[in-house]
Coordinates of C-alpha atoms and ligand atoms in Angstrom, one line a residue:
Chain G
M1 CA 16.6 10.0 10.0
T2 CA 13.3 10.6 11.8
N3 CA 12.8 13.5 14.1
E4 CA 10.8 13.6 17.3
N5 CA 7.6 14.8 15.7
D6 CA 7.6 11.7 13.5
I7 CA 7.3 9.3 16.5
L8 CA 3.9 9.6 18.2
L9 CA 1.7 7.6 20.5
L10 CA -1.5 7.3 18.5
K11 CA -4.7 5.3 18.0
G12 CA -4.8 3.4 14.8
N13 CA -7.5 5.7 13.4
E14 CA -5.4 8.8 14.2
A15 CA -2.4 7.2 12.6
I16 CA -4.4 6.8 9.3
A17 CA -5.2 10.6 9.4
H18 CA -1.6 11.6 10.0
A19 CA -0.3 9.2 7.3
A20 CA -2.8 10.5 4.8
I21 CA -1.6 14.1 5.1
R22 CA 2.0 13.0 5.0
C23 CA 1.8 10.8 1.9
G24 CA 0.3 13.6 -0.3
C25 CA -3.4 12.6 -0.1
D26 CA -5.5 15.2 -2.0
G27 CA -8.8 14.6 -0.4
Y28 CA -10.7 12.8 2.4
F29 CA -14.5 12.3 2.3
G30 CA -16.2 10.6 5.2
Y31 CA -19.2 10.3 7.5
P32 CA -19.0 9.6 11.2
I33 CA -19.4 6.1 12.6
T34 CA -18.0 4.2 15.6
P35 CA -15.3 2.9 15.9
Q36 CA -13.6 5.0 13.2
S37 CA -14.8 8.6 13.7
E38 CA -11.3 9.6 14.9
V39 CA -10.1 9.6 11.3
L40 CA -12.3 12.6 10.3
E41 CA -11.9 14.2 13.7
T42 CA -8.1 14.1 13.6
L43 CA -8.1 15.5 10.1
A44 CA -10.4 18.3 11.1
E45 CA -8.1 19.0 14.0
L46 CA -5.0 19.0 11.9
K47 CA -6.5 21.3 9.2
P48 CA -4.4 20.0 6.3
W49 CA -6.1 22.3 3.8
E50 CA -4.0 25.1 5.4
T51 CA -0.7 23.2 5.0
T52 CA -0.6 20.6 2.3
G53 CA -3.8 21.7 0.6
M54 CA -5.6 18.4 1.3
V55 CA -9.4 18.8 1.1
V56 CA -11.5 17.3 3.9
V57 CA -15.2 17.0 3.5
Q58 CA -17.8 15.6 6.0
A59 CA -20.3 14.1 3.5
E60 CA -24.0 13.7 4.1
S61 CA -23.8 9.9 4.0
E62 CA -21.5 7.0 3.1
V63 CA -23.3 6.8 -0.3
A64 CA -22.1 10.4 -0.9
S65 CA -18.6 9.7 0.5
I66 CA -17.9 6.9 -1.9
N67 CA -19.3 8.8 -4.8
M68 CA -17.1 11.7 -3.9
L69 CA -14.2 9.2 -4.0
Y70 CA -15.3 8.0 -7.4
G71 CA -15.5 11.6 -8.7
G72 CA -12.2 12.7 -7.2
G73 CA -10.3 9.5 -8.1
G74 CA -11.7 9.8 -11.6
T75 CA -9.8 13.1 -12.0
G76 CA -6.5 11.5 -11.0
K77 CA -6.4 12.8 -7.4
K78 CA -5.4 10.7 -4.5
V79 CA -8.6 10.4 -2.5
M80 CA -9.7 8.3 0.5
T81 CA -12.7 7.6 2.7
S82 CA -13.1 5.7 6.0
S83 CA -16.0 4.1 7.7
S84 CA -17.1 1.0 9.6
S85 CA -19.1 -2.0 8.6
P86 CA -22.6 -0.6 8.2
G87 CA -21.2 2.4 6.3
V88 CA -19.1 0.3 4.1
A89 CA -22.2 -1.9 3.3
L90 CA -23.7 1.4 2.0
M91 CA -20.7 2.1 -0.2
Q92 CA -20.8 -1.1 -2.2
E93 CA -22.6 0.4 -5.3
G94 CA -19.9 3.1 -5.5
I95 CA -17.1 0.6 -5.1
A96 CA -18.5 -1.5 -8.0
Y97 CA -18.6 1.7 -10.1
M98 CA -15.0 2.5 -9.3
A99 CA -14.0 -1.1 -10.1
G100 CA -15.8 -1.0 -13.4
A101 CA -14.5 2.4 -14.4
E102 CA -11.0 1.5 -13.0
V103 CA -10.9 4.4 -10.6
P104 CA -8.2 4.4 -7.9
G105 CA -9.0 5.3 -4.3
L106 CA -8.6 4.2 -0.7
I107 CA -11.4 2.9 1.5
V108 CA -10.6 2.2 5.1
N109 CA -13.0 -0.2 6.9
V110 CA -12.6 -0.3 10.7
Q111 CA -14.8 -3.3 11.1
R112 CA -17.5 -3.7 13.8
G113 CA -19.8 -6.7 14.4
G114 CA -23.0 -7.3 12.4
P115 CA -25.3 -8.1 10.8
G116 CA -27.2 -4.9 10.4
L117 CA -26.4 -2.2 13.0
G118 CA -24.8 -5.0 15.0
T119 CA -22.5 -3.8 17.6
I120 CA -19.8 -1.1 17.9
Q121 CA -17.3 -3.8 19.2
P122 CA -14.6 -5.2 16.9
S123 CA -15.1 -7.9 14.4
Q124 CA -13.7 -9.3 11.2
S125 CA -17.0 -10.3 9.7
D126 CA -16.7 -8.2 6.5
Y127 CA -13.9 -10.4 5.1
N128 CA -16.2 -12.0 2.5
Q129 CA -17.6 -8.7 1.5
A130 CA -14.2 -7.1 1.1
T131 CA -12.5 -10.0 -0.7
R132 CA -15.4 -11.0 -3.0
G133 CA -16.1 -7.5 -4.4
G134 CA -19.2 -6.8 -2.3
G135 CA -21.1 -5.0 -5.0
N136 CA -22.5 -6.2 -8.3
G137 CA -20.5 -7.7 -11.1
D138 CA -17.2 -9.7 -11.5
Y139 CA -14.6 -7.6 -9.7
N140 CA -12.1 -7.5 -6.9
I141 CA -10.4 -4.8 -5.0
I142 CA -7.0 -4.9 -3.2
V143 CA -7.5 -5.6 0.5
L144 CA -4.7 -5.0 3.0
A145 CA -5.1 -6.1 6.6
P146 CA -3.0 -4.2 9.2
N147 CA -2.2 -5.8 12.6
S148 CA -0.7 -2.7 14.3
V149 CA -1.0 1.0 14.5
Q150 CA 2.3 1.2 12.6
E151 CA 0.8 -0.8 9.7
M152 CA -2.3 1.5 9.8
A153 CA 0.1 4.3 9.0
D154 CA 2.2 2.4 6.5
F155 CA -0.6 1.0 4.5
V156 CA -2.0 4.4 3.5
D157 CA 0.8 5.1 1.2
L158 CA 1.1 1.5 0.0
S159 CA -2.6 1.5 -0.8
F160 CA -2.4 4.6 -2.9
E161 CA 0.7 3.2 -4.7
L162 CA -1.1 0.0 -5.6
A163 CA -4.4 1.7 -6.4
F164 CA -2.8 4.0 -8.9
K165 CA -0.5 1.3 -10.3
Y166 CA -3.4 -0.9 -11.2
R167 CA -6.2 1.7 -11.4
I168 CA -8.2 -0.2 -8.8
P169 CA -9.8 0.7 -5.4
A170 CA -7.8 -0.4 -2.4
M171 CA -9.1 -1.2 1.0
I172 CA -7.5 -1.2 4.4
L173 CA -9.6 -3.8 6.2
S174 CA -8.9 -3.0 9.8
D175 CA -11.1 -3.6 12.9
G176 CA -12.2 -1.9 16.1
V177 CA -9.2 -3.3 18.0
I178 CA -6.5 -1.8 15.7
G179 CA -8.5 1.4 15.1
Q180 CA -8.9 2.1 18.8
M181 CA -5.7 0.8 20.4
M182 CA -2.8 3.1 21.0
E183 CA 0.8 2.3 20.1
K184 CA 4.0 4.0 19.3
V185 CA 4.1 4.8 15.6
V186 CA 6.8 6.1 13.3
L187 CA 5.0 8.3 10.8
P188 CA 6.0 8.2 7.2
P189 CA 8.0 11.1 5.8
Y190 CA 6.2 14.0 4.1
K191 CA 5.6 13.6 0.4
P192 CA 4.3 16.6 -1.6
R193 CA 0.9 16.3 -3.3
R194 CA 1.2 15.8 -7.0
T195 CA 1.1 18.9 -9.2
E196 CA -1.3 19.3 -12.0
E197 CA 1.5 18.6 -14.4
E198 CA 2.4 15.4 -12.6
I199 CA -1.2 14.2 -12.6
G200 CA -1.4 15.0 -16.4
R201 CA 1.7 12.8 -16.9
D202 CA 0.8 10.0 -14.5
C203 CA -2.9 9.7 -15.2
P204 CA -3.6 10.2 -18.9
W205 CA -6.9 8.4 -18.4
A206 CA -8.2 10.9 -15.9
S207 CA -11.2 13.2 -16.6
N208 CA -9.8 16.6 -15.7
G209 CA -9.5 18.5 -19.0
I210 CA -5.7 18.3 -19.1
G211 CA -4.5 18.1 -22.7
L212 CA -8.1 17.6 -23.9
K213 CA -7.6 19.4 -27.3
K214 CA -4.7 17.0 -28.1
R215 CA -6.1 13.7 -26.9
G216 CA -9.8 14.3 -27.4
S217 CA -12.5 14.1 -24.7
Q218 CA -12.8 11.1 -22.4
C219 CA -15.2 9.8 -19.8
I220 CA -14.9 7.8 -16.6
T221 CA -17.6 5.2 -16.9
S222 CA -18.5 1.7 -16.1
L223 CA -21.3 1.6 -18.7
E224 CA -21.1 -0.2 -22.1
L225 CA -24.1 -1.6 -23.8
D226 CA -22.4 -3.5 -26.6
P227 CA -21.9 -7.0 -25.2
A228 CA -18.9 -7.7 -27.3
I229 CA -17.1 -4.7 -26.0
M230 CA -18.4 -5.3 -22.5
E231 CA -17.0 -8.8 -22.5
K232 CA -13.6 -7.4 -23.6
R233 CA -13.7 -4.9 -20.8
N234 CA -14.5 -7.6 -18.3
L235 CA -11.7 -9.8 -19.6
H236 CA -9.3 -6.9 -19.3
L237 CA -10.3 -6.5 -15.6
Q238 CA -9.8 -10.3 -15.1
E239 CA -6.3 -10.1 -16.7
K240 CA -5.5 -7.2 -14.4
Y241 CA -6.6 -9.1 -11.4
R242 CA -4.5 -12.1 -12.5
Q243 CA -1.4 -9.8 -12.6
I244 CA -2.2 -8.4 -9.2
Q245 CA -2.5 -12.0 -7.9
E246 CA 0.9 -12.8 -9.4
N247 CA 2.8 -9.7 -8.2
E248 CA 1.2 -8.2 -5.1
V249 CA 0.7 -11.0 -2.5
R250 CA 2.0 -9.9 0.9
Y251 CA 2.2 -12.0 4.1
Q252 CA 4.3 -12.5 7.2
T253 CA 5.3 -15.7 8.9
S254 CA 6.4 -16.3 12.5
Q255 CA 8.2 -19.5 13.6
T256 CA 6.9 -21.6 10.7
E257 CA 10.3 -23.2 9.7
D258 CA 9.9 -26.3 11.9
A259 CA 6.2 -25.9 12.5
E260 CA 4.0 -29.0 12.7
Y261 CA 0.8 -27.0 13.0
L262 CA 0.0 -23.7 11.4
I263 CA -2.3 -20.9 12.6
V264 CA -3.5 -18.7 9.8
A265 CA -4.9 -15.3 11.0
F266 CA -5.0 -11.7 9.9
G267 CA -5.3 -8.3 11.6
S268 CA -6.0 -8.3 15.3
A269 CA -6.7 -12.0 15.3
A270 CA -3.0 -12.5 14.2
R271 CA -1.8 -10.4 17.1
I272 CA -3.7 -12.6 19.5
S273 CA -2.6 -15.7 17.7
Q274 CA 1.0 -14.5 18.0
K275 CA 0.6 -14.7 21.8
A276 CA -0.9 -18.1 21.5
I277 CA 2.0 -19.6 19.5
E278 CA 4.5 -18.1 22.0
I279 CA 2.7 -19.9 24.8
A280 CA 2.6 -23.1 22.7
R281 CA 6.3 -22.8 21.9
A282 CA 7.1 -22.3 25.6
R283 CA 5.4 -25.7 26.2
G284 CA 7.5 -27.2 23.4
E285 CA 4.8 -27.4 20.8
K286 CA 5.9 -26.7 17.2
V287 CA 3.3 -24.2 16.1
G288 CA 3.8 -21.3 13.6
L289 CA 1.8 -18.3 12.4
F290 CA 1.0 -17.4 8.9
R291 CA -0.4 -13.9 8.5
P292 CA -1.9 -12.9 5.2
I293 CA -1.3 -9.1 4.8
T294 CA -3.1 -9.0 1.4
L295 CA -6.5 -10.7 1.9
W296 CA -7.1 -10.1 -1.8
P297 CA -4.9 -11.2 -3.5
F298 CA -4.9 -14.1 -1.1
P299 CA -1.5 -16.0 -0.6
Q300 CA -2.7 -19.1 -2.3
K301 CA 0.6 -20.5 -3.4
E302 CA 2.1 -20.1 0.1
I303 CA -0.8 -21.8 1.8
R304 CA -0.6 -24.6 -0.7
E305 CA 3.0 -25.1 0.1
Y306 CA 2.3 -25.3 3.9
A307 CA -0.4 -27.9 3.2
E308 CA 2.5 -30.2 2.1
R309 CA 4.6 -29.5 5.2
V310 CA 2.3 -29.3 8.3
K311 CA -0.1 -31.7 9.9
G312 CA -3.0 -29.3 10.3
I313 CA -4.1 -25.7 10.0
L314 CA -6.1 -23.6 12.5
V315 CA -7.7 -20.5 11.0
V316 CA -8.4 -17.9 13.6
E317 CA -10.7 -15.0 12.6
I318 CA -13.2 -12.9 14.5
N319 CA -16.2 -14.1 12.6
A320 CA -18.1 -17.3 12.0
G321 CA -15.7 -18.7 9.4
Q322 CA -15.0 -16.7 6.3
M323 CA -11.2 -16.8 5.4
V324 CA -11.3 -20.5 6.3
Y325 CA -12.9 -21.2 2.9
D326 CA -9.9 -19.5 1.1
V327 CA -7.6 -21.7 3.2
K328 CA -9.6 -24.9 2.5
Y329 CA -9.6 -24.0 -1.2
C330 CA -5.7 -24.1 -1.2
V331 CA -5.4 -27.1 1.1
E332 CA -7.7 -29.2 -1.1
G333 CA -8.5 -31.6 1.7
K334 CA -4.9 -32.8 2.1
I335 CA -4.7 -32.0 5.9
P336 CA -7.4 -31.1 8.5
V337 CA -8.4 -27.4 8.6
R338 CA -10.3 -26.0 11.6
Q339 CA -11.7 -22.6 12.2
F340 CA -11.9 -20.8 15.5
G341 CA -13.7 -17.4 16.0
R342 CA -15.7 -15.4 18.5
L343 CA -18.8 -13.4 17.5
G344 CA -20.8 -10.4 18.5
G345 CA -17.9 -8.2 19.2
I346 CA -16.0 -10.6 21.5
V347 CA -12.3 -10.9 20.8
P348 CA -10.8 -14.4 21.4
D349 CA -8.1 -14.8 24.0
P350 CA -4.9 -16.9 23.5
D351 CA -6.1 -19.8 25.8
E352 CA -9.2 -20.3 23.6
I353 CA -7.0 -20.5 20.6
L354 CA -4.8 -23.1 22.2
N355 CA -7.8 -25.2 23.1
A356 CA -8.9 -25.0 19.5
L357 CA -5.4 -26.1 18.5
D358 CA -5.7 -29.1 20.8
E359 CA -8.9 -30.1 19.1
L360 CA -7.2 -29.8 15.7
K361 CA -4.4 -32.1 16.9
K362 CA -7.0 -34.7 17.9
Q363 CA -8.4 -34.5 14.4
S364 CA -5.1 -35.1 12.6
Chain U
M1 CA -27.1 34.2 -54.9
T2 CA -25.2 31.1 -55.6
N3 CA -25.0 28.3 -53.1
K4 CA -21.4 29.2 -52.5
E5 CA -22.3 32.8 -51.6
I6 CA -25.1 31.5 -49.3
I7 CA -22.8 29.3 -47.3
S8 CA -20.1 32.0 -46.9
S9 CA -19.2 32.8 -43.3
E10 CA -20.7 36.3 -43.4
N11 CA -24.1 34.9 -44.0
L12 CA -23.8 32.4 -41.2
V13 CA -26.8 32.6 -38.9
Y14 CA -26.6 29.2 -37.3
A15 CA -23.9 26.6 -36.8
K16 CA -23.3 23.4 -35.0
P17 CA -21.6 24.2 -31.7
E18 CA -17.8 23.3 -32.0
L19 CA -18.0 21.0 -29.0
M20 CA -20.9 18.9 -30.4
N21 CA -19.6 16.0 -32.4
D22 CA -21.2 13.9 -35.2
N23 CA -22.2 10.9 -33.1
T24 CA -25.8 9.9 -33.8
M25 CA -27.9 10.9 -30.8
H26 CA -30.0 8.3 -29.2
Y27 CA -32.7 10.9 -28.1
C28 CA -36.2 10.6 -29.5
P29 CA -37.5 13.2 -31.9
G30 CA -38.9 16.1 -30.0
C31 CA -37.0 15.4 -26.8
S32 CA -35.6 18.5 -25.0
H33 CA -32.3 16.9 -24.1
G34 CA -30.7 17.6 -27.6
V35 CA -31.5 21.3 -27.3
V36 CA -30.1 21.6 -23.8
H37 CA -26.9 19.7 -24.8
K38 CA -26.4 22.2 -27.6
L39 CA -26.8 25.2 -25.2
V40 CA -24.3 23.6 -22.7
A41 CA -21.8 23.0 -25.5
E42 CA -22.1 26.6 -26.8
V43 CA -21.7 28.2 -23.4
I44 CA -18.6 26.1 -22.5
A45 CA -16.9 27.1 -25.8
E46 CA -17.9 30.7 -25.5
M47 CA -16.4 30.9 -22.0
E48 CA -13.3 29.2 -23.4
M49 CA -13.5 26.5 -20.7
T50 CA -13.2 23.5 -23.0
E51 CA -10.0 22.2 -21.4
K52 CA -11.1 23.2 -17.9
T53 CA -14.6 21.6 -17.7
I54 CA -15.7 18.4 -16.0
G55 CA -19.3 17.3 -16.8
I56 CA -21.1 14.7 -14.7
S57 CA -23.7 12.7 -16.6
P58 CA -26.5 10.9 -14.7
V59 CA -28.3 7.6 -15.0
G60 CA -31.3 8.3 -17.2
C61 CA -31.7 9.3 -20.8
A62 CA -28.7 11.7 -20.5
V63 CA -26.4 8.9 -19.4
F64 CA -24.6 9.2 -22.8
A65 CA -24.2 13.0 -22.7
Y66 CA -20.5 12.2 -22.8
K67 CA -20.9 10.8 -26.3
Y68 CA -22.1 14.1 -27.8
I69 CA -20.2 16.9 -26.1
D70 CA -16.4 16.8 -26.5
I71 CA -15.3 17.7 -22.9
D72 CA -14.1 15.5 -20.1
W73 CA -16.9 13.6 -18.3
Q74 CA -17.7 11.3 -15.5
E75 CA -20.7 9.0 -15.6
A76 CA -22.2 8.8 -12.1
A77 CA -24.3 6.2 -10.4
H78 CA -28.1 6.9 -10.3
G79 CA -28.6 10.1 -8.3
R80 CA -25.0 10.6 -7.2
A81 CA -23.8 13.2 -9.7
P82 CA -23.8 16.0 -7.1
A83 CA -21.4 14.0 -4.9
L84 CA -19.0 13.5 -7.8
A85 CA -19.2 17.2 -8.7
T86 CA -18.5 18.2 -5.1
A87 CA -15.3 16.3 -5.1
C88 CA -14.2 17.4 -8.6
K89 CA -14.8 21.1 -7.8
R90 CA -13.2 20.9 -4.3
L91 CA -10.1 19.2 -5.8
W92 CA -9.9 21.4 -8.9
P93 CA -11.2 24.8 -7.9
D94 CA -10.3 26.4 -11.3
R95 CA -12.5 23.9 -13.2
L96 CA -16.0 24.5 -14.5
V97 CA -18.0 21.6 -12.9
F98 CA -21.6 20.8 -13.7
T99 CA -24.0 18.0 -13.4
Y100 CA -26.7 17.1 -16.0
Q101 CA -29.6 15.2 -14.4
G102 CA -33.2 14.1 -14.9
D103 CA -35.9 14.4 -12.3
G104 CA -35.7 10.8 -11.2
D105 CA -32.0 11.1 -10.8
L106 CA -31.9 14.6 -9.1
A107 CA -35.2 14.7 -7.3
C108 CA -35.8 11.1 -6.3
I109 CA -33.0 8.6 -5.8
G110 CA -30.4 11.4 -5.4
T111 CA -32.5 13.9 -3.4
G112 CA -30.0 13.7 -0.5
E113 CA -27.0 14.4 -2.6
T114 CA -28.8 17.2 -4.4
I115 CA -29.9 19.1 -1.3
H116 CA -26.7 18.7 0.5
A117 CA -24.4 19.8 -2.4
L118 CA -26.6 22.8 -2.9
N119 CA -26.8 23.6 0.8
R120 CA -23.0 23.3 1.2
G121 CA -22.8 26.0 -1.5
E122 CA -20.6 23.9 -3.7
N123 CA -19.5 26.1 -6.6
I124 CA -21.1 23.9 -9.2
T125 CA -24.2 24.0 -11.5
M126 CA -26.9 21.4 -11.7
I127 CA -28.8 21.2 -15.0
F128 CA -32.0 19.6 -14.2
I129 CA -34.2 18.2 -17.0
N130 CA -37.8 17.9 -15.6
N131 CA -39.8 15.8 -18.0
A132 CA -42.3 14.6 -15.4
I133 CA -41.4 11.0 -16.2
Y134 CA -38.7 8.3 -16.1
G135 CA -37.7 8.4 -19.8
M136 CA -35.0 5.8 -19.9
T137 CA -36.7 3.0 -18.2
G138 CA -39.8 3.3 -20.3
G139 CA -42.1 6.0 -18.9
Q140 CA -42.7 5.2 -15.2
M141 CA -43.9 7.7 -12.6
A142 CA -41.4 10.3 -11.5
P143 CA -41.4 12.4 -8.4
T144 CA -42.4 15.3 -10.7
T145 CA -45.3 13.5 -12.5
L146 CA -48.3 15.7 -12.4
I147 CA -51.5 14.8 -10.5
G148 CA -53.7 12.9 -12.9
Q149 CA -50.9 12.2 -15.3
K150 CA -50.8 8.7 -16.6
T151 CA -47.6 6.7 -16.6
A152 CA -46.6 3.0 -16.8
T153 CA -46.7 2.7 -13.0
C154 CA -49.7 5.0 -12.4
P155 CA -51.8 3.9 -15.4
Y156 CA -55.0 5.4 -13.9
G157 CA -53.3 8.8 -13.3
R158 CA -51.2 10.0 -10.4
D159 CA -53.4 9.9 -7.3
V160 CA -52.2 11.9 -4.4
H161 CA -53.6 9.3 -1.9
L162 CA -51.5 6.6 -3.5
H163 CA -48.5 8.5 -4.8
G164 CA -48.2 11.8 -3.0
Y165 CA -47.6 15.1 -4.7
P166 CA -45.3 16.2 -7.5
L167 CA -42.0 17.4 -5.9
K168 CA -41.0 21.0 -6.4
I169 CA -37.4 20.5 -5.6
T170 CA -36.4 23.8 -7.3
E171 CA -38.5 25.7 -4.8
I172 CA -36.7 23.8 -2.0
A173 CA -33.3 24.7 -3.6
A174 CA -34.2 28.4 -3.6
M175 CA -34.7 28.2 0.2
L176 CA -31.2 26.8 0.9
D177 CA -28.6 29.4 1.9
G178 CA -25.9 27.7 -0.2
T179 CA -27.6 28.4 -3.5
A180 CA -26.7 31.5 -5.6
Y181 CA -28.9 31.2 -8.6
V182 CA -32.0 29.1 -8.9
T183 CA -34.2 29.3 -12.0
R184 CA -36.8 27.5 -14.0
Q185 CA -36.5 27.6 -17.8
S186 CA -37.8 25.7 -20.9
V187 CA -36.6 25.2 -24.5
Q188 CA -39.7 24.8 -26.6
N189 CA -39.3 27.9 -28.8
V190 CA -36.5 30.3 -29.9
A191 CA -37.3 32.9 -27.2
A192 CA -37.2 30.3 -24.5
I193 CA -34.0 28.8 -25.8
K194 CA -32.3 32.2 -25.7
K195 CA -33.4 32.7 -22.1
A196 CA -32.3 29.2 -21.1
K197 CA -28.9 29.8 -22.6
K198 CA -28.5 33.1 -20.7
A199 CA -29.4 31.2 -17.5
I200 CA -26.8 28.5 -18.2
R201 CA -24.1 31.2 -18.8
H202 CA -25.1 33.1 -15.6
A203 CA -24.9 29.9 -13.6
F204 CA -21.6 28.8 -15.0
E205 CA -20.1 32.2 -14.3
N206 CA -21.4 32.2 -10.8
S207 CA -19.8 28.9 -10.1
M208 CA -16.5 30.2 -11.4
Q209 CA -16.7 33.3 -9.3
G210 CA -17.3 31.2 -6.2
K211 CA -20.8 32.6 -5.5
G212 CA -22.3 29.2 -4.5
S213 CA -24.4 26.6 -6.1
N214 CA -26.7 27.0 -9.1
L215 CA -29.7 25.0 -10.1
I216 CA -31.3 25.4 -13.6
E217 CA -34.5 23.4 -13.9
I218 CA -35.5 23.0 -17.6
V219 CA -39.1 21.9 -17.9
S220 CA -38.9 19.5 -20.8
T221 CA -40.9 17.2 -23.0
C222 CA -40.8 13.5 -23.4
S223 CA -42.8 12.7 -26.5
S224 CA -42.2 8.9 -26.2
G225 CA -42.9 8.7 -22.5
W226 CA -46.0 10.9 -22.8
K227 CA -47.1 9.2 -26.0
L228 CA -47.6 12.4 -27.8
S229 CA -46.2 13.8 -31.0
P230 CA -43.4 16.4 -30.5
E231 CA -45.8 19.2 -31.4
K232 CA -48.5 18.0 -29.0
A233 CA -45.9 17.4 -26.3
N234 CA -44.9 21.0 -26.4
K235 CA -48.5 22.1 -26.2
W236 CA -49.2 19.7 -23.3
M237 CA -46.1 21.0 -21.5
E238 CA -47.2 24.6 -21.8
E239 CA -50.7 23.9 -20.8
N240 CA -50.1 21.5 -17.9
M241 CA -46.5 21.7 -16.7
F242 CA -46.1 25.5 -16.7
A243 CA -49.1 25.8 -14.3
Y244 CA -47.4 23.6 -11.7
Y245 CA -43.8 24.6 -12.5
P246 CA -43.9 28.3 -13.3
M247 CA -41.1 29.8 -15.4
G248 CA -38.6 32.3 -14.2
D249 CA -35.9 33.0 -11.6
L250 CA -36.6 31.9 -8.1
K251 CA -33.4 33.3 -6.7
D252 CA -30.5 35.3 -8.0
V253 CA -28.0 36.5 -5.4
K254 CA -26.0 39.5 -6.6
Ligands
LIG401 C1 -29.6 2.2 -8.6 C2 -30.4 2.2 -9.8 N1 -31.8 2.1 -9.7 C3 -32.5 2.1 -10.8 C4 -31.9 2.2 -12.1 C5 -32.8 2.2 -13.3 N2 -33.0 3.5 -13.9 C6 -32.3 3.9 -15.0 S1 -32.7 5.4 -15.5 C7 -34.0 5.5 -14.4 C8 -34.9 6.7 -14.3 C9 -34.3 7.9 -15.0 O1 -35.3 8.9 -15.0 P1 -34.9 10.5 -15.0 O2 -33.9 10.7 -14.0 O3 -36.2 11.2 -14.8 O4 -34.2 10.7 -16.4 P2 -34.8 10.6 -17.9 O5 -34.5 9.3 -18.4 O6 -36.3 10.9 -17.9 O7 -34.1 11.7 -18.7 C10 -34.0 4.4 -13.6 C11 -35.0 4.2 -12.5 C12 -30.5 2.3 -12.1 N3 -29.9 2.4 -13.3 N4 -29.8 2.3 -11.0

């Protein structure tokens, strides 16, 4: 049962803030940047420190935000930050430290166009940065790509769940379209913040003093100067990543059963591609949509299977061609793969996608 | 007196702090870090905060502080310790939270985090080891290197036209409304060590009473970096460092 207060008309960014409070988040640390500032603004307005006890801090920079996340996550608390592309670029060192020290936490990236200061308009050009680690060293983080305001809300709790299950940073890789658009959203039910006792039980690795005299002191660190031990730690990370790839792939399909051509798209590009396949279907063309929800782990097995069934794949993404390399890796040259994207903050429209689909058909 | 009588507990005048373990320290002979570690360990135990303390170690020679003091630690990225401490204290208000940082960490790469954590009045303590040099990376110029002082990256001496002036970040901290206690100490002799310990205790108590942020600068030696014997390093510090970085409290809000 949901009550009236649980269904609201919200921007994607606002939905993130509401969901954070409801799913028992302990702390938010962030720095303003368009197009995601509503996350911090909404939290400041809702004053969760007076209700759930959630801490909200406007940090002095994204460098500070991510290190607050590292510190807070290292004590076993559920902590999050949000930013947009230039700010997330600044966070990469901290994300690498979190990955190395196995600290859970949630980073929301409401992407805008780049490179550099770029534009405040939407983009998906941080795909490579998000899915390849972004900072130094061999690591991955879990990356979830919402395509609606509802998923912005739903993925907050999911991200925390995965982040703590695997002791890994999780990212919601959104974009300016999803962050700024308003939709009806059913907010998640309230979940209390974990008590000190629960944190002690669930996070025995955390640095918070609980039970120290029994277990001995411990440190959250990514440092190890003994190469033999460091190689083991890296292998442990790789094994963890393998398990995540095996168990946590998420995706959605639309009209793929009889599809001769497949569009692969995530986030807002998948919303637009959905419209494109509806138009194509109305014309009698057998086109389906495959939407990766986890960008890392990427749905490799599934794409491989489609490569055996369809005549060609069109990858639609709001960048110059990033996810297309993941798709090509799975397809192994068996069928033609084309990419279509717009740059500079321009969002593609369904007709452009259909034109690109026609080009693909000529190729195959 | 027999040996047995001598080592009886009534005659005990000095002991290894209970929170210091037997791991071999990597610090060079004559380095101030070891003494300050001992003081921190003693104060935490005396305040009975062993299970309620979170220490943040820096990038610098003290990066391995967590190997020597048996409390819970987090090892921060270079300069970011105050950001970690901010989150730890906000999320665990009943914990004793402190950072332990060198001058390169606290007053150069992490200046932003330092000033803003202090200015927000975070209820934490920053223990700031000022040895006027980058110890860990092999003796390069630090923001606190004295004018004329020779280092690996200013081999002809720090020249204000090339390198600017030594940064007195502790004086800046004292100007910030968020700070409760700002002091400059040293640990080269017994009297100084006793004073430094009192300062650490005062700062830690302040932070638990919610009075605001606390900065304890400890003017320190780096025999290896300075290329002096431990004895000569102490003398050099007293003669040169103390003139530019004078001892004593800069601020103590009651
Ligand atoms: C981002 C980054 N830049 C540079 C370094 C290299 N580095 C390690 S320690 C250090 C200087 C530390 O000096 P200080 O803070 O004065 O501490 P000390 O070693 O003298 O105690 C530097 C530059 C690093 N680890 N990370």
